[in-house]
Amino acid sequence: MDEPTFRTIIEPFRIHSVEPIRMTTAAERADRIAGASYNLFQLHADDVLIDLLTDSGTGAMSRDQWAAIQRGDESYAGSPSYFVFRDAVRDLFDFDHVIPVHQGRAAERILFSVLGGPGRVVPNNTHFDTTRANVEATGAEAVDLVIAEGRDPASHHPFKGNMDLDALDALLTARGADVPCVFVTITNNSGGGQPVSLENLRGVRELCDKLGKPLFLDACRFAENAWFIREREAGQGERDVVDIVRDIAALADGMTMSAKKDPMGNIGGWLALDDPDLAQECRNALILTEGFPTYGGLAGRDLEALAQGLKETVQHDYLRYRITSTAYLGEALQKAGIPVLSPIGGHAVYIDARALLPHLDPLQYPGQAVAVALYEIGGVRSCEIGTVMFGRRPDGTEAPAPMDLVRLAIPRRTYTQSHMDYVIEVCQRLAERAHRLPGYRIVEEPNALRHFTARFEPVH
Ligand code: F0G
């Protein structure tokens, strides 16, 4: 019999334990968001109905991950759980040194505390905000070199996360001595969850080899990236995702990882690399703030959960569901006339707020306006990724970010299709009232990572 095909995207799991979510009224939401100074990070999560703020640490763990937690060994040094974790990491990313940390930014801080410093410059396709902040905190410069298509929300390029190889070549030629390493973020989160091709990674590798520079991956969403390679890159369509991941890893000298994304953890991360001297320096830095190198700020049970999560995240049924269900949301928004970044990314749908609210200047934060409206309309929490997040320069001046996006990030294995249908309806209401949404101004902000704590006011 031919394999029957179905339109419905089936969640490849049954629900095993449930978490209640609380309905609120429009009046309550207006009150809560004003009380949070229009900053969605300041809301109490109980006041949120569908939480698409982030896909980080918010996914549902599997039965087998909870079982693995029971096996956690909490020895301070040399815990068997460390070795289970290390071997699971190495099965995909075969680096000599695997150093657990409590989350991705700890790996960044440790690595850049060794490799950064004034006068240094770190290229990346697009630095995530914590990555940029950790580079800049050492006095080094963070440079984004994504291809031009990656900055154009309407471009349909299949690998919009790719590095601009000419720009990287030019930077390495002009300032090679100042570059301690080259980074590639897979998928490119700040650029819209867009993948990087194997071919592009090979090109980056060649340039790194030419100048003897190590290549590091910021690999939080590596499985989604590998799935896109399988779907979109010539000659990859019949391959197992695991083999694609191993190919990606083989091109790099090391990686930072937030295990709160594709590794299906609620917490965790790692730094992995081949260079023994650099690894030793990083371990020394780790001990100062994170803990002993076989637990790195995590409990043994966390390490076990991550080892199991790594096995689940590369399963084809899971990845097919993950990518098609994200596209389901994105395509429905397009049908509703909402400009979204295309192609639809892996972990999130990004609304192009600058295009949706042409009456607002980027410095009136159109992304913030959309994010606040989605909450006010239907209790949906999203995240501005635009001028609020990236507009403030280290010297305190302000300029529009390349794009003003609002990210609807989808926690892994957490919401069902009817939850997404509700989000689609909320977005339809947003489209109806978009032309009259107010802009915002910042009334108080910190020096770095201002989006977490800034206080806003609507500008009527
Ligand atoms: N790199 C990328 C590409 C990320 O998306 C994140 C986190 C990090 C590094 C830092 O990892 O949070 O474990 O310290 N991204 C989350 C997000 C916060 O919402 O996209 P972390």
Short mmCIF file of C-alpha atoms and ligand atoms in Angstrom, two decimals:
data_model
loop_
_atom_site.label_atom_id
_atom_site.label_comp_id
_atom_site.label_asym_id
_atom_site.label_seq_id
_atom_site.Cartn_x
_atom_site.Cartn_y
_atom_site.Cartn_z
CA MET A 1 0.00 0.00 0.00
CA ASP A 2 1.20 3.54 -0.75
CA GLU A 3 2.11 5.53 2.33
CA PRO A 4 -1.00 7.65 3.02
CA THR A 5 -0.30 11.34 3.66
CA PHE A 6 -2.21 13.58 6.04
CA ARG A 7 -2.52 17.33 6.40
CA THR A 8 -2.81 17.38 10.18
CA ILE A 9 0.50 17.89 11.93
CA ILE A 10 0.47 15.25 14.62
CA GLU A 11 2.25 16.00 17.88
CA PRO A 12 4.44 12.88 18.21
CA PHE A 13 3.69 12.44 21.92
CA ARG A 14 0.80 12.03 24.34
CA ILE A 15 0.42 14.35 27.30
CA HIS A 16 1.59 12.72 30.49
CA SER A 17 1.11 15.40 33.11
CA VAL A 18 -0.62 18.73 32.69
CA GLU A 19 0.00 22.27 33.90
CA PRO A 20 -2.99 24.56 34.36
CA ILE A 21 -3.00 27.89 32.55
CA ARG A 22 -5.10 30.77 33.78
CA MET A 23 -7.48 32.88 31.72
CA THR A 24 -7.46 36.64 32.40
CA THR A 25 -9.77 39.47 31.34
CA ALA A 26 -8.73 42.32 29.06
CA ALA A 27 -9.07 44.72 32.02
CA GLU A 28 -6.74 42.57 34.15
CA ARG A 29 -4.19 42.41 31.37
CA ALA A 30 -4.24 46.18 30.83
CA ASP A 31 -3.63 46.60 34.54
CA ARG A 32 -0.84 44.00 34.70
CA ILE A 33 1.10 45.31 31.72
CA ALA A 34 0.94 48.91 32.96
CA GLY A 35 2.12 47.62 36.36
CA ALA A 36 5.04 45.95 34.58
CA SER A 37 5.98 49.29 32.94
CA TYR A 38 5.09 47.76 29.59
CA ASN A 39 8.01 45.36 29.85
CA LEU A 40 6.88 41.78 29.24
CA PHE A 41 9.85 40.39 31.17
CA GLN A 42 8.41 42.07 34.27
CA LEU A 43 5.05 40.26 34.13
CA HIS A 44 4.14 37.52 36.55
CA ALA A 45 3.96 34.37 34.40
CA ASP A 46 0.63 33.45 36.04
CA ASP A 47 -0.85 36.42 34.19
CA VAL A 48 0.23 34.99 30.83
CA LEU A 49 -2.01 32.59 28.92
CA ILE A 50 0.29 31.40 26.12
CA ASP A 51 3.93 32.10 26.87
CA LEU A 52 5.96 32.52 23.69
CA LEU A 53 8.58 34.74 25.32
CA THR A 54 11.23 32.14 24.73
CA ASP A 55 11.83 28.54 23.77
CA SER A 56 14.65 28.48 26.32
CA GLY A 57 14.22 26.10 29.23
CA THR A 58 10.45 26.15 28.74
CA GLY A 59 9.99 22.87 26.89
CA ALA A 60 8.36 19.74 28.28
CA MET A 61 10.69 16.96 29.32
CA SER A 62 9.88 13.43 28.26
CA ARG A 63 8.99 10.41 30.39
CA ASP A 64 12.50 9.10 29.70
CA GLN A 65 14.11 12.36 30.81
CA TRP A 66 12.21 12.27 34.10
CA ALA A 67 13.31 8.66 34.51
CA ALA A 68 16.91 9.69 33.81
CA ILE A 69 16.62 12.29 36.55
CA GLN A 70 16.15 9.46 39.02
CA ARG A 71 19.52 8.10 37.99
CA GLY A 72 21.27 11.39 38.74
CA ASP A 73 24.37 10.93 40.87
CA GLU A 74 25.19 13.96 42.97
CA SER A 75 28.85 13.24 43.72
CA TYR A 76 30.77 16.49 43.85
CA ALA A 77 33.64 15.17 41.72
CA GLY A 78 33.66 12.46 39.06
CA SER A 79 29.93 11.80 39.10
CA PRO A 80 28.90 8.94 36.78
CA SER A 81 26.22 11.32 35.49
CA TYR A 82 28.97 13.55 34.11
CA PHE A 83 30.31 10.71 32.01
CA VAL A 84 26.84 9.84 30.70
CA PHE A 85 26.44 13.50 29.75
CA ARG A 86 29.92 13.81 28.24
CA ASP A 87 29.45 10.72 26.11
CA ALA A 88 26.05 11.91 24.86
CA VAL A 89 27.59 15.24 23.86
CA ARG A 90 30.55 13.56 22.19
CA ASP A 91 28.32 11.19 20.28
CA LEU A 92 27.20 14.24 18.30
CA PHE A 93 29.98 16.77 18.90
CA ASP A 94 33.22 14.89 19.18
CA PHE A 95 35.34 17.43 21.07
CA ASP A 96 38.06 16.34 23.49
CA HIS A 97 36.97 18.57 26.36
CA VAL A 98 33.34 18.86 27.46
CA ILE A 99 32.78 21.34 30.26
CA PRO A 100 29.27 21.61 31.72
CA VAL A 101 27.92 25.03 32.69
CA HIS A 102 24.61 26.17 34.11
CA GLN A 103 23.50 27.78 30.84
CA GLY A 104 24.84 29.10 27.56
CA ARG A 105 25.92 32.53 28.70
CA ALA A 106 28.18 31.00 31.34
CA ALA A 107 30.06 29.22 28.54
CA GLU A 108 30.26 32.53 26.69
CA ARG A 109 31.52 34.42 29.72
CA ILE A 110 34.18 31.83 30.46
CA LEU A 111 35.39 31.55 26.87
CA PHE A 112 35.50 35.30 26.21
CA SER A 113 37.13 36.01 29.57
CA VAL A 114 40.03 33.98 28.13
CA LEU A 115 39.84 34.94 24.43
CA GLY A 116 38.41 38.47 24.59
CA GLY A 117 39.83 41.75 25.82
CA PRO A 118 40.37 45.30 24.54
CA GLY A 119 41.46 45.48 20.91
CA ARG A 120 40.07 42.03 20.07
CA VAL A 121 37.28 41.54 17.56
CA VAL A 122 34.94 38.53 17.34
CA PRO A 123 33.04 37.89 14.10
CA ASN A 124 29.77 35.95 14.16
CA ASN A 125 26.91 35.62 11.67
CA THR A 126 24.79 37.37 14.29
CA HIS A 127 25.69 37.51 17.96
CA PHE A 128 22.86 36.63 20.28
CA ASP A 129 22.36 39.40 22.87
CA THR A 130 24.17 37.60 25.71
CA THR A 131 26.98 36.60 23.36
CA ARG A 132 27.44 40.20 22.25
CA ALA A 133 27.25 41.41 25.85
CA ASN A 134 29.86 38.88 26.99
CA VAL A 135 32.23 39.84 24.15
CA GLU A 136 31.76 43.55 24.87
CA ALA A 137 32.08 43.09 28.64
CA THR A 138 35.73 42.15 28.08
CA GLY A 139 36.34 45.31 26.03
CA ALA A 140 36.35 43.39 22.74
CA GLU A 141 34.25 44.20 19.70
CA ALA A 142 31.42 41.96 18.42
CA VAL A 143 30.90 42.14 14.65
CA ASP A 144 27.91 40.64 12.82
CA LEU A 145 28.65 39.42 9.30
CA VAL A 146 25.47 37.65 8.19
CA ILE A 147 24.76 37.67 4.42
CA ALA A 148 22.72 40.62 3.11
CA GLU A 149 19.67 38.37 2.57
CA GLY A 150 19.76 37.62 6.29
CA ARG A 151 18.98 41.26 7.03
CA ASP A 152 16.07 41.41 4.58
CA PRO A 153 12.88 40.11 6.24
CA ALA A 154 11.28 39.42 2.84
CA SER A 155 14.14 37.47 1.25
CA HIS A 156 13.42 33.77 0.67
CA HIS A 157 17.03 32.62 0.75
CA PRO A 158 17.04 29.05 2.16
CA PHE A 159 20.02 29.70 4.44
CA LYS A 160 19.58 33.22 5.69
CA GLY A 161 21.84 32.49 8.64
CA ASN A 162 24.89 32.11 6.40
CA MET A 163 28.03 34.07 7.08
CA ASP A 164 29.06 36.62 4.46
CA LEU A 165 32.31 34.93 3.45
CA ASP A 166 33.68 37.98 1.60
CA ALA A 167 33.08 40.17 4.62
CA LEU A 168 34.70 37.59 6.90
CA ASP A 169 37.67 37.32 4.56
CA ALA A 170 38.02 41.12 4.53
CA LEU A 171 37.87 41.32 8.34
CA LEU A 172 40.36 38.50 8.81
CA THR A 173 42.70 40.10 6.26
CA ALA A 174 42.45 43.58 7.77
CA ARG A 175 42.45 42.65 11.46
CA GLY A 176 43.54 39.02 11.59
CA ALA A 177 45.85 39.53 14.56
CA ASP A 178 42.95 40.90 16.63
CA VAL A 179 40.58 37.99 15.94
CA PRO A 180 40.84 35.29 18.65
CA CYS A 181 38.16 33.05 17.08
CA VAL A 182 35.31 33.02 14.59
CA PHE A 183 31.79 32.18 15.75
CA VAL A 184 28.82 30.83 13.81
CA THR A 185 25.40 30.71 15.46
CA ILE A 186 23.22 27.77 14.37
CA THR A 187 20.39 28.53 13.86
CA ASN A 188 20.82 32.27 13.70
CA ASN A 189 18.42 33.25 16.47
CA SER A 190 18.66 37.04 16.30
CA GLY A 191 18.38 36.87 12.52
CA GLY A 192 15.11 34.94 12.71
CA GLY A 193 15.94 31.34 13.60
CA GLN A 194 17.47 30.95 10.16
CA PRO A 195 19.79 28.07 9.31
CA VAL A 196 23.38 28.01 8.13
CA SER A 197 24.25 25.59 5.31
CA LEU A 198 26.95 22.97 5.47
CA GLU A 199 28.49 24.57 2.39
CA ASN A 200 28.72 27.92 4.15
CA LEU A 201 30.24 26.33 7.24
CA ARG A 202 32.86 24.73 5.00
CA GLY A 203 33.59 28.16 3.54
CA VAL A 204 34.03 29.62 7.02
CA ARG A 205 36.30 26.72 7.93
CA GLU A 206 38.51 27.39 4.90
CA LEU A 207 38.90 31.04 5.84
CA CYS A 208 39.69 30.07 9.44
CA ASP A 209 42.32 27.62 8.20
CA LYS A 210 43.87 30.25 5.97
CA LEU A 211 44.57 32.44 8.98
CA GLY A 212 44.89 29.74 11.62
CA LYS A 213 41.80 30.83 13.59
CA PRO A 214 39.63 28.49 15.65
CA LEU A 215 35.99 28.16 14.63
CA PHE A 216 33.39 27.97 17.39
CA LEU A 217 29.70 27.14 17.07
CA ASP A 218 26.99 28.71 19.17
CA ALA A 219 24.96 25.58 18.68
CA CYS A 220 21.79 25.89 20.82
CA ARG A 221 19.49 24.98 17.94
CA PHE A 222 21.79 22.60 16.11
CA ALA A 223 19.13 19.92 15.53
CA GLU A 224 16.73 22.36 13.88
CA ASN A 225 19.62 23.66 11.78
CA ALA A 226 20.52 20.12 10.73
CA TRP A 227 16.89 19.40 9.82
CA PHE A 228 16.83 22.46 7.56
CA ILE A 229 20.05 21.25 5.93
CA ARG A 230 18.40 17.90 5.31
CA GLU A 231 15.35 19.61 3.82
CA ARG A 232 17.04 22.32 1.80
CA GLU A 233 20.64 21.56 0.94
CA ALA A 234 21.49 19.65 -2.22
CA GLY A 235 22.45 16.03 -1.58
CA GLN A 236 21.39 16.02 2.09
CA GLY A 237 17.76 14.90 1.80
CA GLU A 238 18.29 11.20 2.45
CA ARG A 239 20.72 11.57 5.35
CA ASP A 240 20.20 10.96 9.03
CA VAL A 241 20.20 14.19 11.01
CA VAL A 242 22.73 12.66 13.39
CA ASP A 243 25.24 12.38 10.55
CA ILE A 244 24.59 15.97 9.48
CA VAL A 245 25.17 17.13 13.06
CA ARG A 246 28.44 15.19 13.19
CA ASP A 247 29.53 16.83 9.91
CA ILE A 248 28.78 20.25 11.38
CA ALA A 249 30.73 19.45 14.53
CA ALA A 250 33.69 18.11 12.57
CA LEU A 251 34.10 21.52 10.92
CA ALA A 252 34.51 23.32 14.25
CA ASP A 253 37.15 23.52 16.97
CA GLY A 254 34.69 24.05 19.75
CA MET A 255 31.23 25.16 20.77
CA THR A 256 29.18 26.96 23.33
CA MET A 257 25.79 25.52 24.09
CA SER A 258 22.65 26.54 25.84
CA ALA A 259 21.14 23.15 26.61
CA LYS A 260 17.84 24.89 27.34
CA LYS A 261 17.00 24.74 23.65
CA ASP A 262 17.45 21.70 21.41
CA PRO A 263 18.94 19.47 24.15
CA MET A 264 15.50 19.65 25.83
CA GLY A 265 16.72 20.79 29.22
CA ASN A 266 15.06 23.18 31.62
CA ILE A 267 18.56 24.30 32.57
CA GLY A 268 22.11 23.57 31.46
CA GLY A 269 24.76 24.16 28.86
CA TRP A 270 28.32 23.36 27.97
CA LEU A 271 31.54 24.55 26.50
CA ALA A 272 33.34 21.96 24.40
CA LEU A 273 36.62 22.27 22.56
CA ASP A 274 39.72 20.47 21.35
CA ASP A 275 42.53 22.82 22.42
CA PRO A 276 43.89 21.37 25.72
CA ASP A 277 45.51 24.63 26.93
CA LEU A 278 42.44 26.72 26.26
CA ALA A 279 40.30 24.03 27.93
CA GLN A 280 42.49 24.19 31.02
CA GLU A 281 42.20 27.97 31.23
CA CYS A 282 38.44 27.69 30.80
CA ARG A 283 38.18 25.05 33.54
CA ASN A 284 40.10 27.33 35.87
CA ALA A 285 37.66 30.15 35.13
CA LEU A 286 34.76 27.71 35.58
CA ILE A 287 35.84 26.73 39.06
CA LEU A 288 35.72 30.37 40.18
CA THR A 289 32.01 30.79 39.53
CA GLU A 290 30.33 27.67 38.21
CA GLY A 291 31.72 24.75 40.17
CA PHE A 292 33.87 21.69 39.73
CA PRO A 293 34.45 20.69 36.07
CA THR A 294 32.36 17.51 36.28
CA TYR A 295 29.19 19.36 37.24
CA GLY A 296 29.69 23.02 36.28
CA GLY A 297 26.81 24.50 38.26
CA LEU A 298 24.37 21.70 37.42
CA ALA A 299 23.03 18.86 39.48
CA GLY A 300 23.95 15.34 38.37
CA ARG A 301 20.29 14.77 37.55
CA ASP A 302 20.34 17.73 35.13
CA LEU A 303 23.26 16.14 33.31
CA GLU A 304 21.29 12.89 32.96
CA ALA A 305 18.22 14.72 31.62
CA LEU A 306 20.35 16.47 29.00
CA ALA A 307 22.01 13.24 27.88
CA GLN A 308 18.57 11.76 27.25
CA GLY A 309 17.29 14.99 25.65
CA LEU A 310 20.13 14.90 23.13
CA LYS A 311 18.95 11.50 21.95
CA GLU A 312 15.37 12.72 21.52
CA THR A 313 16.06 15.98 19.75
CA VAL A 314 17.64 14.36 16.70
CA GLN A 315 14.69 12.03 16.05
CA HIS A 316 13.17 12.68 12.66
CA ASP A 317 9.52 12.42 13.78
CA TYR A 318 10.19 15.04 16.41
CA LEU A 319 12.04 17.42 14.08
CA ARG A 320 9.46 17.06 11.30
CA TYR A 321 6.73 17.98 13.78
CA ARG A 322 8.79 20.79 15.26
CA ILE A 323 9.56 22.51 11.98
CA THR A 324 6.16 21.97 10.34
CA SER A 325 4.24 23.16 13.40
CA THR A 326 6.30 26.35 13.54
CA ALA A 327 5.61 26.87 9.83
CA TYR A 328 1.89 26.26 10.50
CA LEU A 329 1.78 29.29 12.78
CA GLY A 330 3.89 31.43 10.46
CA GLU A 331 1.90 30.63 7.34
CA ALA A 332 -1.38 31.39 9.12
CA LEU A 333 -0.05 34.81 10.09
CA GLN A 334 1.00 35.47 6.50
CA LYS A 335 -2.54 34.59 5.40
CA ALA A 336 -3.86 37.07 7.97
CA GLY A 337 -1.80 39.79 6.26
CA ILE A 338 0.84 40.02 8.98
CA PRO A 339 4.36 40.46 7.60
CA VAL A 340 6.54 37.71 9.01
CA LEU A 341 10.14 36.94 8.44
CA SER A 342 10.45 34.33 5.71
CA PRO A 343 11.22 31.53 5.33
CA ILE A 344 9.70 30.64 8.71
CA GLY A 345 12.45 29.85 11.23
CA GLY A 346 12.89 26.72 13.30
CA HIS A 347 11.96 27.67 16.84
CA ALA A 348 9.92 30.78 16.31
CA VAL A 349 7.85 32.99 14.06
CA TYR A 350 9.06 36.55 13.77
CA ILE A 351 6.60 39.33 13.04
CA ASP A 352 8.15 42.21 11.10
CA ALA A 353 6.86 44.96 13.38
CA ARG A 354 8.51 47.76 11.40
CA ALA A 355 6.52 46.73 8.31
CA LEU A 356 3.32 46.13 10.31
CA LEU A 357 3.46 49.56 12.01
CA PRO A 358 4.82 51.91 9.33
CA HIS A 359 3.43 54.89 11.27
CA LEU A 360 6.07 54.39 13.99
CA ASP A 361 9.73 55.40 13.81
CA PRO A 362 12.13 52.58 14.88
CA LEU A 363 13.07 54.71 17.88
CA GLN A 364 9.42 54.52 18.98
CA TYR A 365 9.99 50.77 19.25
CA PRO A 366 7.39 49.20 16.93
CA GLY A 367 8.39 45.75 18.20
CA GLN A 368 7.56 46.73 21.76
CA ALA A 369 4.22 48.12 20.55
CA VAL A 370 3.33 44.79 18.91
CA ALA A 371 4.48 42.72 21.89
CA VAL A 372 2.44 44.80 24.35
CA ALA A 373 -0.62 44.61 22.07
CA LEU A 374 -0.44 40.80 21.77
CA TYR A 375 -0.51 40.59 25.54
CA GLU A 376 -3.31 43.11 25.94
CA ILE A 377 -5.45 41.42 23.27
CA GLY A 378 -5.08 37.79 24.29
CA GLY A 379 -2.55 37.20 27.06
CA VAL A 380 0.10 36.04 24.58
CA ARG A 381 3.62 36.87 25.67
CA SER A 382 6.20 37.43 22.92
CA CYS A 383 9.60 39.07 22.78
CA GLU A 384 10.85 42.20 21.03
CA ILE A 385 14.00 41.53 19.04
CA GLY A 386 14.82 44.89 17.59
CA THR A 387 15.73 48.40 18.60
CA VAL A 388 14.93 47.85 22.28
CA MET A 389 17.21 44.81 22.40
CA PHE A 390 19.99 46.02 20.11
CA GLY A 391 19.56 49.78 19.68
CA ARG A 392 21.71 50.94 22.56
CA ARG A 393 25.41 51.21 21.82
CA PRO A 394 28.07 50.67 24.50
CA ASP A 395 28.63 54.47 24.64
CA GLY A 396 24.98 55.03 25.58
CA THR A 397 23.84 56.47 22.21
CA GLU A 398 20.98 54.90 20.34
CA ALA A 399 20.34 53.85 16.74
CA PRO A 400 17.70 51.69 15.02
CA ALA A 401 18.51 47.97 14.93
CA PRO A 402 18.68 46.42 11.44
CA MET A 403 15.17 45.01 11.95
CA ASP A 404 12.33 45.42 14.42
CA LEU A 405 11.01 41.93 14.98
CA VAL A 406 8.66 40.36 17.49
CA ARG A 407 9.43 36.77 18.20
CA LEU A 408 6.78 34.19 18.95
CA ALA A 409 9.11 31.47 20.27
CA ILE A 410 7.58 28.05 20.61
CA PRO A 411 8.55 25.98 23.64
CA ARG A 412 9.34 22.41 22.66
CA ARG A 413 6.56 19.80 23.00
CA THR A 414 4.52 22.16 25.20
CA TYR A 415 1.59 23.68 23.32
CA THR A 416 -0.91 21.93 21.07
CA GLN A 417 -2.31 22.97 17.73
CA SER A 418 -5.41 24.48 19.38
CA HIS A 419 -3.15 26.71 21.46
CA MET A 420 -1.56 27.85 18.20
CA ASP A 421 -5.00 28.39 16.61
CA TYR A 422 -5.79 30.70 19.50
CA VAL A 423 -2.51 32.60 18.96
CA ILE A 424 -3.44 32.96 15.28
CA GLU A 425 -6.78 34.54 16.27
CA VAL A 426 -5.03 36.95 18.62
CA CYS A 427 -2.73 37.95 15.76
CA GLN A 428 -5.70 38.52 13.48
CA ARG A 429 -7.06 41.02 16.03
CA LEU A 430 -3.63 42.60 16.17
CA ALA A 431 -3.69 43.11 12.39
CA GLU A 432 -7.06 44.91 12.67
CA ARG A 433 -5.78 47.44 15.18
CA ALA A 434 -2.14 47.71 14.06
CA HIS A 435 -2.53 51.14 12.43
CA ARG A 436 -3.56 52.75 15.71
CA LEU A 437 -1.07 51.18 18.13
CA PRO A 438 0.98 53.74 20.05
CA GLY A 439 4.77 53.84 20.09
CA TYR A 440 6.80 53.69 23.30
CA ARG A 441 9.57 55.61 24.99
CA ILE A 442 12.03 54.33 27.58
CA VAL A 443 11.83 56.11 30.91
CA GLU A 444 14.53 54.10 32.70
CA GLU A 445 17.18 51.66 31.47
CA PRO A 446 20.39 49.93 32.56
CA ASN A 447 23.66 50.18 30.59
CA ALA A 448 23.57 46.70 29.04
CA LEU A 449 20.87 44.15 28.17
CA ARG A 450 18.31 46.86 28.73
CA HIS A 451 15.37 44.89 27.36
CA PHE A 452 15.11 42.79 30.53
CA THR A 453 14.54 45.65 32.94
CA ALA A 454 13.83 48.88 31.01
CA ARG A 455 10.66 50.76 31.94
CA PHE A 456 8.47 52.04 29.10
CA GLU A 457 5.67 54.51 28.58
CA PRO A 458 3.27 54.63 25.62
CA VAL A 459 3.56 57.74 23.43
CA HIS A 460 0.00 58.74 22.49
N1 F0G B 1 23.11 31.83 22.04
C1 F0G B 1 21.91 31.84 21.45
C2 F0G B 1 21.82 31.75 19.96
C3 F0G B 1 20.76 31.92 22.23
O1 F0G B 1 19.57 31.93 21.63
C4 F0G B 1 20.88 32.01 23.64
C5 F0G B 1 19.71 32.15 24.48
C6 F0G B 1 22.16 31.98 24.21
C7 F0G B 1 23.25 31.89 23.37
C8 F0G B 1 22.36 32.08 25.69
O2 F0G B 1 21.95 30.94 26.33
O3 F0G B 1 20.07 31.68 27.82
O4 F0G B 1 21.25 29.52 28.19
O5 F0G B 1 22.38 31.64 28.69
N2 F0G B 1 18.60 32.43 24.04
C9 F0G B 1 17.37 32.55 24.77
C10 F0G B 1 16.30 33.05 23.84
C11 F0G B 1 17.45 33.29 26.04
O6 F0G B 1 15.23 33.40 24.35
O7 F0G B 1 16.51 33.07 22.63
P1 F0G B 1 21.38 30.95 27.84
#
